[in-house]
C-alpha positions as a Python dict, from the first residue, in 0.01 Angstrom:
ca = {
    (1, 'E'): (0, 0, 0),
    (2, 'D'): (364, 92, -5),
    (3, 'K'): (410, -100, 342),
    (4, 'A'): (200, -362, 244),
    (5, 'N'): (402, -456, -60),
    (6, 'H'): (737, -394, 163),
    (7, 'D'): (619, -594, 405),
    (8, 'K'): (484, -899, 149),
    (9, 'M'): (835, -836, -9),
    (10, 'V'): (1005, -898, 308),
    (11, 'K'): (798, -1208, 395),
    (12, 'V'): (863, -1368, 32),
    (13, 'V'): (1270, -1301, 76),
    (14, 'E'): (1257, -1445, 409),
    (15, 'Q'): (1089, -1778, 278),
    (16, 'M'): (1350, -1780, -11),
    (17, 'L'): (1653, -1745, 238),
    (18, 'K'): (1514, -2023, 447),
    (19, 'L'): (1480, -2253, 158),
    (20, 'K'): (1807, -2194, 37),
    (21, 'E'): (1956, -2279, 390),
    (22, 'Q'): (1762, -2606, 370),
    (23, 'E'): (1880, -2688, 13),
    (24, 'Q'): (2253, -2695, 128),
    (25, 'T'): (2134, -2994, 371),
    (26, 'C'): (1896, -3183, 222),
    (27, 'S'): (1819, -3527, 55),
    (28, 'P'): (1802, -3552, -335),
    (29, 'T'): (1432, -3599, -348),
    (30, 'Q'): (1402, -3300, -130),
    (31, 'K'): (1602, -3079, -297),
    (32, 'Q'): (1339, -3108, -621),
    (33, 'T'): (1096, -2983, -414),
    (34, 'I'): (1293, -2712, -254),
    (35, 'E'): (1389, -2602, -634),
    (36, 'R'): (1018, -2595, -720),
    (37, 'E'): (929, -2390, -465),
    (38, 'I'): (1222, -2150, -467),
    (39, 'K'): (1127, -2091, -836),
    (40, 'A'): (744, -1997, -742),
    (41, 'L'): (900, -1758, -462),
    (42, 'D'): (1134, -1631, -699),
    (43, 'K'): (836, -1549, -922),
    (44, 'Q'): (654, -1412, -669),
    (45, 'I'): (903, -1174, -620),
    (46, 'D'): (900, -1070, -970),
    (47, 'K'): (542, -981, -956),
    (48, 'L'): (576, -768, -656),
    (49, 'V'): (869, -590, -848),
    (50, 'Y'): (652, -560, -1142),
    (51, 'Q'): (385, -391, -907),
    (52, 'L'): (612, -191, -741),
    (53, 'Y'): (739, -41, -1078),
    (54, 'D'): (383, -33, -1218),
    (55, 'L'): (519, -239, -1536),
    (56, 'T'): (309, -241, -1810),
    (57, 'D'): (260, -647, -1997),
    (58, 'E'): (491, -509, -2263),
    (59, 'E'): (755, -369, -1991),
    (60, 'I'): (747, -721, -1834),
    (61, 'K'): (805, -927, -2175),
    (62, 'T'): (1119, -709, -2267),
    (63, 'V'): (1235, -782, -1883),
    (64, 'E'): (1205, -1132, -1922),
    (65, 'G'): (1339, -1144, -2282),
    (66, 'E'): (1039, -1284, -2409),
}
């Protein structure tokens, strides 16, 4: 399970890095789309980290500042 989570994390981070590179050279319209995709990937990374550390809903709220 740890290896599967690691592999998921690596895949998502690689996607994020590719989008960050694309963001530097894209049009304003494309930039909005890429920014939305980056936000979605960021949320996926957060979820994976929360699972990795087995955080409760209450702990997640504290981390997210809610």
